[in-house]
PDB file of C-alpha atoms and ligand atoms in Angstrom:
ATOM      1  CA  MET J1148     -34.374  57.941  10.674  1.00 98.00           C
ATOM      2  CA  ARG J1149     -35.022  56.813   7.253  1.00 98.00           C
ATOM      3  CA  LEU J1150     -34.357  53.447   5.497  1.00 98.00           C
ATOM      4  CA  PHE J1151     -34.074  53.539   1.857  1.00 98.00           C
ATOM      5  CA  ARG J1152     -35.066  49.808   1.027  1.00 98.00           C
ATOM      6  CA  HIS J1153     -37.026  47.964  -1.404  1.00 96.00           C
ATOM      7  CA  PRO J1154     -39.551  44.805  -1.072  1.00 93.00           C
ATOM      8  CA  THR J1155     -37.381  42.582  -3.231  1.00 92.00           C
ATOM      9  CA  SER J1156     -34.476  43.154  -1.812  1.00 95.00           C
ATOM     10  CA  SER J1157     -33.344  40.301   0.530  1.00 96.00           C
ATOM     11  CA  ALA J1158     -30.783  42.740   2.186  1.00 98.00           C
ATOM     12  CA  SER J1159     -33.012  45.430   2.989  1.00 98.00           C
ATOM     13  CA  MET J1160     -35.776  42.593   4.417  1.00 98.00           C
ATOM     14  CA  ARG J1161     -32.944  41.591   7.029  1.00 98.00           C
ATOM     15  CA  VAL J1162     -33.657  45.502   8.634  1.00 98.00           C
ATOM     16  CA  THR J1163     -37.120  45.357   8.236  1.00 98.00           C
ATOM     17  CA  LEU J1164     -37.732  41.892   9.985  1.00 98.00           C
ATOM     18  CA  TYR J1165     -35.789  43.356  12.904  1.00 98.00           C
ATOM     19  CA  LEU J1166     -37.785  46.312  12.940  1.00 98.00           C
ATOM     20  CA  ARG J1167     -40.946  44.768  12.988  1.00 98.00           C
ATOM     21  CA  CYS J1168     -40.010  41.964  15.163  1.00 98.00           C
ATOM     22  CA  ARG J1169     -38.254  44.167  17.570  1.00 98.00           C
ATOM     23  CA  GLY J1170     -41.096  46.168  17.973  1.00 97.00           C
ATOM     24  CA  ILE J1171     -39.549  49.402  17.011  1.00 97.00           C
ATOM     25  CA  ALA J1172     -41.930  52.395  16.135  1.00 96.00           C
ATOM     26  CA  PRO J1173     -42.758  52.846  12.530  1.00 96.00           C
ATOM     27  CA  SER J1174     -42.448  56.607  13.440  1.00 96.00           C
ATOM     28  CA  LEU J1175     -38.683  55.887  14.433  1.00 97.00           C
ATOM     29  CA  VAL J1176     -37.684  54.729  11.236  1.00 98.00           C
ATOM     30  CA  GLU J1177     -39.564  55.375   8.286  1.00 98.00           C
ATOM     31  CA  LEU J1178     -39.388  52.751   5.466  1.00 98.00           C
ATOM     32  CA  VAL J1179     -38.679  54.630   2.244  1.00 98.00           C
ATOM     33  CA  ASP J1180     -39.251  52.651  -1.078  1.00 98.00           C
ATOM     34  CA  MET J1181     -36.739  53.105  -3.816  1.00 98.00           C
ATOM     35  CA  GLY J1182     -37.654  53.297  -7.361  1.00 97.00           C
ATOM     36  CA  PHE J1183     -37.273  49.735  -9.385  1.00 96.00           C
ATOM     37  CA  GLU J1184     -36.655  49.310 -12.938  1.00 95.00           C
ATOM     38  CA  THR J1185     -34.984  46.522 -14.853  1.00 95.00           C
ATOM     39  CA  ASP J1186     -31.677  47.162 -17.123  1.00 95.00           C
ATOM     40  CA  HIS J1187     -30.860  45.687 -21.042  1.00 95.00           C
ATOM     41  CA  ARG J1188     -29.891  42.445 -19.495  1.00 95.00           C
ATOM     42  CA  GLY J1189     -33.005  41.888 -17.357  1.00 94.00           C
ATOM     43  CA  ILE J1190     -31.178  42.800 -14.023  1.00 95.00           C
ATOM     44  CA  PRO J1191     -32.895  45.154 -11.153  1.00 94.00           C
ATOM     45  CA  VAL J1192     -31.730  48.419 -10.856  1.00 96.00           C
ATOM     46  CA  PHE J1193     -32.897  50.342  -7.663  1.00 98.00           C
ATOM     47  CA  THR J1194     -33.194  54.078  -8.097  1.00 98.00           C
ATOM     48  CA  MET J1195     -33.505  56.951  -5.768  1.00 98.00           C
ATOM     49  CA  PRO J1196     -37.571  57.447  -5.324  1.00 98.00           C
ATOM     50  CA  GLU J1197     -39.093  60.359  -7.466  1.00 97.00           C
ATOM     51  CA  GLY J1198     -39.906  63.278  -5.877  1.00 96.00           C
ATOM     52  CA  ASP J1199     -38.046  62.315  -2.496  1.00 98.00           C
ATOM     53  CA  PRO J1200     -36.305  65.446  -0.918  1.00 98.00           C
ATOM     54  CA  GLU J1201     -33.304  63.321  -0.942  1.00 98.00           C
ATOM     55  CA  THR J1202     -33.485  63.062  -4.787  1.00 98.00           C
ATOM     56  CA  ARG J1203     -34.311  66.460  -5.517  1.00 98.00           C
ATOM     57  CA  LYS J1204     -31.211  67.451  -3.201  1.00 98.00           C
ATOM     58  CA  LEU J1205     -28.952  64.788  -5.489  1.00 98.00           C
ATOM     59  CA  GLY J1206     -30.330  66.105  -8.677  1.00 98.00           C
ATOM     60  CA  THR J1207     -30.292  62.600  -9.917  1.00 98.00           C
ATOM     61  CA  THR J1208     -32.380  59.398  -9.405  1.00 98.00           C
ATOM     62  CA  ASP J1209     -29.147  57.446  -9.686  1.00 98.00           C
ATOM     63  CA  LEU J1210     -28.590  55.535  -6.488  1.00 98.00           C
ATOM     64  CA  THR J1211     -24.631  55.840  -6.568  1.00 98.00           C
ATOM     65  CA  ALA J1212     -25.006  59.460  -5.979  1.00 98.00           C
ATOM     66  CA  PHE J1213     -26.725  58.482  -2.477  1.00 98.00           C
ATOM     67  CA  ASN J1214     -24.599  55.669  -1.831  1.00 98.00           C
ATOM     68  CA  PRO J1215     -21.446  54.867  -3.901  1.00 98.00           C
ATOM     69  CA  GLU J1216     -21.750  51.271  -3.081  1.00 98.00           C
ATOM     70  CA  GLY J1217     -24.872  51.177  -5.322  1.00 97.00           C
ATOM     71  CA  ARG J1218     -26.854  49.063  -3.206  1.00 98.00           C
ATOM     72  CA  ILE J1219     -29.657  49.019  -0.526  1.00 98.00           C
ATOM     73  CA  PRO J1220     -30.470  49.186   2.496  1.00 98.00           C
ATOM     74  CA  VAL J1221     -29.196  52.387   3.236  1.00 98.00           C
ATOM     75  CA  LEU J1222     -30.100  54.006   6.617  1.00 98.00           C
ATOM     76  CA  LEU J1223     -30.320  57.914   6.537  1.00 98.00           C
ATOM     77  CA  LEU J1224     -29.866  59.924   9.832  1.00 98.00           C
ATOM     78  CA  PRO J1225     -31.677  63.156  10.664  1.00 97.00           C
ATOM     79  CA  ASP J1226     -28.248  65.225  10.766  1.00 98.00           C
ATOM     80  CA  GLY J1227     -27.550  63.462   7.034  1.00 97.00           C
ATOM     81  CA  ARG J1228     -25.000  60.860   8.121  1.00 98.00           C
ATOM     82  CA  LYS J1229     -25.616  57.556   6.040  1.00 98.00           C
ATOM     83  CA  MET J1230     -25.186  54.041   7.204  1.00 98.00           C
ATOM     84  CA  THR J1231     -24.982  50.892   4.942  1.00 98.00           C
ATOM     85  CA  GLN J1232     -24.606  47.226   4.992  1.00 98.00           C
ATOM     86  CA  SER J1233     -27.640  45.385   6.702  1.00 98.00           C
ATOM     87  CA  GLY J1234     -25.447  44.311   9.634  1.00 98.00           C
ATOM     88  CA  PRO J1235     -23.886  47.793  10.668  1.00 98.00           C
ATOM     89  CA  ILE J1236     -27.239  49.224  10.357  1.00 98.00           C
ATOM     90  CA  VAL J1237     -29.395  46.553  12.974  1.00 98.00           C
ATOM     91  CA  ASP J1238     -26.241  47.075  15.169  1.00 96.00           C
ATOM     92  CA  PHE J1239     -26.609  50.818  15.205  1.00 97.00           C
ATOM     93  CA  LEU J1240     -30.349  50.522  15.395  1.00 97.00           C
ATOM     94  CA  GLU J1241     -30.188  48.125  18.264  1.00 95.00           C
ATOM     95  CA  ASP J1242     -27.487  50.435  20.185  1.00 94.00           C
ATOM     96  CA  SER J1243     -29.129  53.364  19.475  1.00 95.00           C
ATOM     97  CA  ILE J1244     -32.867  52.626  20.214  1.00 95.00           C
ATOM     98  CA  GLY J1245     -33.442  49.334  19.904  1.00 91.00           C
ATOM     99  CA  ALA J1246     -34.275  49.755  23.910  1.00 92.00           C
ATOM    100  CA  THR J1247     -37.288  51.164  22.996  1.00 94.00           C
ATOM    101  CA  GLY J1248     -38.702  48.032  21.326  1.00 92.00           C
ATOM    102  CA  HIS J1249     -40.775  45.266  22.921  1.00 93.00           C
ATOM    103  CA  ARG J1250     -38.949  42.213  22.083  1.00 95.00           C
ATOM    104  CA  PRO J1251     -35.065  41.673  22.605  1.00 95.00           C
ATOM    105  CA  MET J1252     -33.648  40.601  19.396  1.00 96.00           C
ATOM    106  CA  ALA J1253     -30.567  39.085  20.973  1.00 96.00           C
ATOM    107  CA  PRO J1254     -29.156  36.702  23.421  1.00 96.00           C
ATOM    108  CA  VAL J1255     -27.679  37.980  26.714  1.00 95.00           C
ATOM    109  CA  ASP J1256     -24.775  35.195  26.672  1.00 97.00           C
ATOM    110  CA  PRO J1257     -21.894  36.345  24.862  1.00 98.00           C
ATOM    111  CA  TRP J1258     -21.365  32.965  23.374  1.00 97.00           C
ATOM    112  CA  LEU J1259     -24.687  32.849  21.903  1.00 98.00           C
ATOM    113  CA  ARG J1260     -24.667  36.243  20.748  1.00 97.00           C
ATOM    114  CA  ALA J1261     -21.533  34.780  18.762  1.00 98.00           C
ATOM    115  CA  GLU J1262     -23.340  32.338  17.666  1.00 98.00           C
ATOM    116  CA  MET J1263     -26.091  34.586  16.228  1.00 98.00           C
ATOM    117  CA  ARG J1264     -23.466  36.875  14.216  1.00 98.00           C
ATOM    118  CA  ARG J1265     -21.717  33.768  13.173  1.00 98.00           C
ATOM    119  CA  ILE J1266     -25.237  32.584  11.301  1.00 98.00           C
ATOM    120  CA  MET J1267     -25.648  36.526  10.458  1.00 98.00           C
ATOM    121  CA  TRP J1268     -22.437  36.482   8.653  1.00 98.00           C
ATOM    122  CA  ILE J1269     -22.468  33.218   6.900  1.00 98.00           C
ATOM    123  CA  VAL J1270     -25.633  34.538   5.237  1.00 98.00           C
ATOM    124  CA  ALA J1271     -24.782  38.307   4.544  1.00 98.00           C
ATOM    125  CA  ALA J1272     -20.941  37.483   3.531  1.00 98.00           C
ATOM    126  CA  ASP J1273     -20.694  33.873   2.625  1.00 98.00           C
ATOM    127  CA  THR J1274     -24.078  33.114   1.048  1.00 98.00           C
ATOM    128  CA  GLN J1275     -26.160  36.024  -0.825  1.00 97.00           C
ATOM    129  CA  PRO J1276     -22.995  37.407  -2.716  1.00 97.00           C
ATOM    130  CA  TYR J1277     -22.449  33.907  -4.704  1.00 95.00           C
ATOM    131  CA  GLN J1278     -26.094  33.149  -5.228  1.00 95.00           C
ATOM    132  CA  ASN J1279     -26.607  36.845  -6.264  1.00 94.00           C
ATOM    133  CA  ILE J1280     -28.652  36.822  -9.779  1.00 95.00           C
ATOM    134  CA  PRO J1281     -27.081  39.968 -11.287  1.00 95.00           C
ATOM    135  CA  PHE J1282     -23.720  38.650 -10.682  1.00 95.00           C
ATOM    136  CA  ILE J1283     -24.931  35.101 -12.278  1.00 96.00           C
ATOM    137  CA  ILE J1284     -26.741  37.267 -15.413  1.00 96.00           C
ATOM    138  CA  GLN J1285     -23.465  39.437 -15.919  1.00 95.00           C
ATOM    139  CA  ALA J1286     -21.088  35.683 -15.848  1.00 96.00           C
ATOM    140  CA  ILE J1287     -23.351  34.474 -18.301  1.00 95.00           C
ATOM    141  CA  GLY J1288     -23.574  36.875 -20.829  1.00 93.00           C
ATOM    142  CA  GLU J1289     -20.517  38.493 -20.418  1.00 93.00           C
ATOM    143  CA  TRP J1290     -17.854  35.936 -18.906  1.00 94.00           C
ATOM    144  CA  GLY J1291     -18.962  32.814 -20.974  1.00 93.00           C
ATOM    145  CA  MET J1292     -20.348  31.017 -17.588  1.00 95.00           C
ATOM    146  CA  VAL J1293     -22.254  28.120 -18.464  1.00 95.00           C
ATOM    147  CA  LYS J1294     -26.077  29.347 -19.736  1.00 94.00           C
ATOM    148  CA  ALA J1295     -28.785  27.956 -17.429  1.00 94.00           C
ATOM    149  CA  ALA J1296     -32.003  29.727 -15.674  1.00 94.00           C
ATOM    150  CA  PRO J1297     -30.453  32.311 -13.627  1.00 95.00           C
ATOM    151  CA  THR J1298     -32.546  31.295 -10.241  1.00 95.00           C
ATOM    152  CA  GLU J1299     -31.739  27.647 -10.944  1.00 96.00           C
ATOM    153  CA  HIS J1300     -28.027  27.993 -12.003  1.00 97.00           C
ATOM    154  CA  PRO J1301     -25.562  25.408 -11.127  1.00 97.00           C
ATOM    155  CA  LEU J1302     -23.401  27.858  -9.266  1.00 97.00           C
ATOM    156  CA  ARG J1303     -26.343  29.477  -7.626  1.00 97.00           C
ATOM    157  CA  LEU J1304     -27.401  26.095  -6.391  1.00 98.00           C
ATOM    158  CA  HIS J1305     -23.962  24.926  -5.522  1.00 98.00           C
ATOM    159  CA  PHE J1306     -23.395  27.854  -2.957  1.00 97.00           C
ATOM    160  CA  LEU J1307     -26.814  27.772  -1.373  1.00 98.00           C
ATOM    161  CA  ARG J1308     -26.632  24.163  -0.572  1.00 98.00           C
ATOM    162  CA  ARG J1309     -22.859  24.289   0.677  1.00 98.00           C
ATOM    163  CA  GLU J1310     -23.700  26.922   2.817  1.00 98.00           C
ATOM    164  CA  PHE J1311     -27.087  25.843   4.087  1.00 98.00           C
ATOM    165  CA  GLY J1312     -25.521  22.730   4.697  1.00 98.00           C
ATOM    166  CA  ALA J1313     -22.977  24.680   7.326  1.00 98.00           C
ATOM    167  CA  LEU J1314     -26.056  26.446   8.761  1.00 98.00           C
ATOM    168  CA  GLU J1315     -27.709  22.960   9.158  1.00 98.00           C
ATOM    169  CA  SER J1316     -25.004  21.451  11.125  1.00 98.00           C
ATOM    170  CA  ILE J1317     -24.722  24.893  13.346  1.00 98.00           C
ATOM    171  CA  LEU J1318     -28.403  24.833  14.144  1.00 98.00           C
ATOM    172  CA  ARG J1319     -28.470  21.646  15.254  1.00 98.00           C
ATOM    173  CA  ARG J1320     -26.308  22.587  18.012  1.00 97.00           C
ATOM    174  CA  CYS J1321     -27.886  26.054  18.839  1.00 97.00           C
ATOM    175  CA  ALA J1322     -31.423  26.360  17.459  1.00 98.00           C
ATOM    176  CA  GLY J1323     -34.231  26.062  19.927  1.00 98.00           C
ATOM    177  CA  ALA J1324     -37.828  26.870  18.088  1.00 98.00           C
ATOM    178  CA  PHE J1325     -35.640  29.596  16.362  1.00 98.00           C
ATOM    179  CA  ALA J1326     -32.145  29.783  15.250  1.00 98.00           C
ATOM    180  CA  VAL J1327     -30.373  30.504  18.370  1.00 98.00           C
ATOM    181  CA  GLY J1328     -32.423  29.206  21.315  1.00 97.00           C
ATOM    182  CA  ASP J1329     -36.156  29.545  21.922  1.00 98.00           C
ATOM    183  CA  ALA J1330     -36.681  33.485  21.017  1.00 97.00           C
ATOM    184  CA  ILE J1331     -36.328  35.416  17.761  1.00 98.00           C
ATOM    185  CA  THR J1332     -33.086  36.849  17.262  1.00 98.00           C
ATOM    186  CA  LEU J1333     -31.021  38.692  14.571  1.00 98.00           C
ATOM    187  CA  ALA J1334     -30.137  35.194  12.868  1.00 98.00           C
ATOM    188  CA  ASP J1335     -33.316  34.372  12.055  1.00 98.00           C
ATOM    189  CA  CYS J1336     -33.947  38.116  10.565  1.00 98.00           C
ATOM    190  CA  PHE J1337     -30.677  37.349   8.039  1.00 98.00           C
ATOM    191  CA  LEU J1338     -32.035  33.692   7.664  1.00 98.00           C
ATOM    192  CA  VAL J1339     -35.632  34.471   6.385  1.00 98.00           C
ATOM    193  CA  PRO J1340     -34.902  36.422   3.325  1.00 98.00           C
ATOM    194  CA  GLN J1341     -32.132  33.939   2.195  1.00 98.00           C
ATOM    195  CA  VAL J1342     -34.162  30.850   2.352  1.00 98.00           C
ATOM    196  CA  ARG J1343     -37.123  32.634   0.797  1.00 97.00           C
ATOM    197  CA  ASN J1344     -34.618  33.179  -2.234  1.00 95.00           C
ATOM    198  CA  ALA J1345     -33.497  29.614  -1.913  1.00 97.00           C
ATOM    199  CA  LEU J1346     -37.223  28.566  -2.093  1.00 96.00           C
ATOM    200  CA  LEU J1347     -37.250  30.523  -5.570  1.00 94.00           C
ATOM    201  CA  ALA J1348     -34.025  28.195  -6.619  1.00 95.00           C
ATOM    202  CA  GLY J1349     -35.833  25.130  -5.710  1.00 95.00           C
ATOM    203  CA  ILE J1350     -34.159  24.149  -2.626  1.00 97.00           C
ATOM    204  CA  ASP J1351     -36.091  21.071  -0.912  1.00 98.00           C
ATOM    205  CA  LEU J1352     -35.779  22.873   2.092  1.00 98.00           C
ATOM    206  CA  PRO J1353     -37.481  20.040   4.795  1.00 98.00           C
ATOM    207  CA  GLY J1354     -35.878  17.154   2.796  1.00 98.00           C
ATOM    208  CA  GLU J1355     -32.281  18.492   2.527  1.00 98.00           C
ATOM    209  CA  PHE J1356     -31.762  20.962   5.592  1.00 98.00           C
ATOM    210  CA  PRO J1357     -34.635  19.863   8.149  1.00 98.00           C
ATOM    211  CA  THR J1358     -33.348  21.978  10.928  1.00 98.00           C
ATOM    212  CA  LEU J1359     -33.171  25.011   8.989  1.00 98.00           C
ATOM    213  CA  SER J1360     -36.597  24.496   7.713  1.00 98.00           C
ATOM    214  CA  ARG J1361     -38.302  24.030  11.437  1.00 98.00           C
ATOM    215  CA  VAL J1362     -36.277  27.253  12.381  1.00 98.00           C
ATOM    216  CA  TRP J1363     -37.603  28.674   8.887  1.00 98.00           C
ATOM    217  CA  GLU J1364     -41.477  27.866   9.595  1.00 98.00           C
ATOM    218  CA  ASN J1365     -41.517  28.924  13.131  1.00 98.00           C
ATOM    219  CA  ALA J1366     -39.851  32.266  12.036  1.00 98.00           C
ATOM    220  CA  ILE J1367     -42.633  33.079   9.656  1.00 98.00           C
ATOM    221  CA  ALA J1368     -45.035  32.200  11.893  1.00 98.00           C
ATOM    222  CA  VAL J1369     -44.371  34.970  14.185  1.00 98.00           C
ATOM    223  CA  PRO J1370     -46.674  37.622  13.039  1.00 98.00           C
ATOM    224  CA  GLU J1371     -44.567  40.881  12.306  1.00 98.00           C
ATOM    225  CA  ALA J1372     -42.489  38.333  10.399  1.00 98.00           C
ATOM    226  CA  ALA J1373     -45.660  37.159   8.285  1.00 98.00           C
ATOM    227  CA  ALA J1374     -46.721  41.051   7.796  1.00 98.00           C
ATOM    228  CA  VAL J1375     -43.147  41.589   6.349  1.00 97.00           C
ATOM    229  CA  LEU J1376     -43.200  38.658   3.884  1.00 97.00           C
ATOM    230  CA  ASN J1377     -46.961  39.476   2.901  1.00 97.00           C
ATOM    231  CA  GLU J1378     -45.819  43.090   2.131  1.00 95.00           C
ATOM    232  CA  ALA J1379     -42.690  41.547   0.213  1.00 95.00           C
ATOM    233  CA  GLY J1380     -44.905  39.539  -2.350  1.00 94.00           C
ATOM    234  CA  GLY J1381     -45.141  35.911  -0.107  1.00 93.00           C
ATOM    235  CA  ILE J1382     -42.873  33.564   1.186  1.00 91.00           C
ATOM    236  CA  VAL J1383     -41.145  32.418  -2.117  1.00 89.00           C
ATOM    237  CA  GLN J1384     -39.235  35.327  -3.593  1.00 87.00           C
ATOM    238  CA  PRO J1385     -41.513  36.642  -6.437  1.00 86.00           C
ATOM    239  CA  PHE J1386     -39.237  38.669  -8.522  1.00 83.00           C
ATOM    240  CA  ALA J1387     -35.714  38.193  -9.057  1.00 86.00           C
ATOM    241  CA  PHE J1388     -35.014  39.524 -13.049  1.00 92.00           C
ATOM    242  CA  ASP J1389     -36.881  39.989 -16.107  1.00 93.00           C
ATOM    243  CA  ALA J1390     -36.575  36.394 -18.224  1.00 94.00           C
ATOM    244  CA  GLU J1391     -37.287  38.209 -21.687  1.00 94.00           C
ATOM    245  CA  LYS J1392     -34.568  40.685 -21.528  1.00 94.00           C
ATOM    246  CA  PHE J1393     -31.912  38.152 -20.267  1.00 92.00           C
ATOM    247  CA  GLU J1394     -33.026  35.611 -22.874  1.00 90.00           C
ATOM    248  CA  VAL J1395     -32.365  38.408 -25.596  1.00 91.00           C
ATOM    249  CA  TYR J1396     -29.120  39.704 -23.914  1.00 91.00           C
ATOM    250  CA  ALA J1397     -27.708  36.077 -23.605  1.00 89.00           C
ATOM    251  CA  ASP J1398     -28.342  35.123 -26.999  1.00 84.00           C
ATOM    252  CA  VAL J1399     -27.255  37.931 -28.475  1.00 74.00           C
ATOM    253  CA  ARG J1400     -23.817  37.663 -26.634  1.00 68.00           C
ATOM    254  CA  GLU J1401     -23.787  34.194 -27.638  1.00 68.00           C
ATOM    255  CA  ALA J1402     -24.010  34.851 -31.380  1.00 68.00           C
ATOM    256  CA  GLU J1403     -21.177  37.849 -30.904  1.00 67.00           C
TER     257      GLU J1403
HETATM  258  N1  GSH F 401     -23.795  43.298   2.061  1.00 51.08           N
HETATM  259  C1  GSH F 401     -24.883  44.186   1.653  1.00 51.08           C
HETATM  260  C2  GSH F 401     -25.920  43.576   0.453  1.00 51.08           C
HETATM  261  C3  GSH F 401     -26.506  44.667  -0.050  1.00 51.08           C
HETATM  262  C4  GSH F 401     -27.116  44.433  -1.373  1.00 51.08           C
HETATM  263  O1  GSH F 401     -26.510  43.273  -2.320  1.00 51.08           O
HETATM  264  N2  GSH F 401     -28.185  44.915  -1.566  1.00 51.08           N
HETATM  265  C5  GSH F 401     -28.835  44.612  -3.486  1.00 51.08           C
HETATM  266  C6  GSH F 401     -30.216  44.193  -2.885  1.00 51.08           C
HETATM  267  S1  GSH F 401     -30.564  42.743  -2.187  1.00 51.08           S
HETATM  268  C7  GSH F 401     -28.675  45.592  -3.913  1.00 51.08           C
HETATM  269  O2  GSH F 401     -28.862  46.808  -3.921  1.00 51.08           O
HETATM  270  N3  GSH F 401     -28.134  45.265  -5.363  1.00 51.08           N
HETATM  271  C8  GSH F 401     -27.906  46.095  -6.289  1.00 51.08           C
HETATM  272  C9  GSH F 401     -26.735  46.015  -6.908  1.00 51.08           C
HETATM  273  O3  GSH F 401     -25.603  45.403  -6.757  1.00 51.08           O
HETATM  274  O4  GSH F 401     -26.686  47.172  -8.359  1.00 51.08           O
HETATM  275  C10 GSH F 401     -25.925  44.402   2.825  1.00 51.08           C
HETATM  276  O5  GSH F 401     -25.609  43.331   3.764  1.00 51.08           O
HETATM  277  O6  GSH F 401     -26.528  45.230   3.124  1.00 51.08           O
END
């Protein structure tokens, strides 16, 4: 299998954290780095990797030809089937090859499994889309939203704080050393990249969300997780958009 992903993509990182922490052999799921550029607004655009057999088959580097959603991660099976969306991708990997890994990544108890999924869904469905930098840049430039630094935009901070507040109260009940109990689970794989994005927004994690902060510290101390973060440029998300292009774009739009 091949996972099309990029180190700057938080949704991709959920899956790579799962793969590495679960101990799935790298030969079972090859990581394929997407091409990367920024458009005229400074928004990151993922492209099909130059020279990849899939790109050659498609005859274009346009990601939407590969995945009509225009998003990553994408899991490609040897028979050509593709799965998208980080949640279903990890579910499929867990059901098909998870038993080969050395560390279980989900509790056995049905209630605790549901707690884990609840946290995953809050991150993937209720947090990430609303704090998404491309959406904020477009809303500023094209739909008249108040102009502010996209990474610290009030809308972004509002949704990060709203959802982290909910997570904090859930974690107070179900966290041990990690998000659900004392072993790392998929919930941590989803929380880590989201916290990383929030640190770029300037959220004071220990001060505002102490339980989430403790869980985050323990998760990033797991050697496999630390290696994934290191490969992606560190603990704080290093690149979200091209600030210079955004300034020109937003100023031009304002002047029109
Ligand atoms: N709900 C999706 C989110 C995927 C997603 O938003 N990926 C971002 C990168 S983190 C992306 O590909 N954005 C490109 C775009 O929207 O054009 C998932 O969980 O996989």
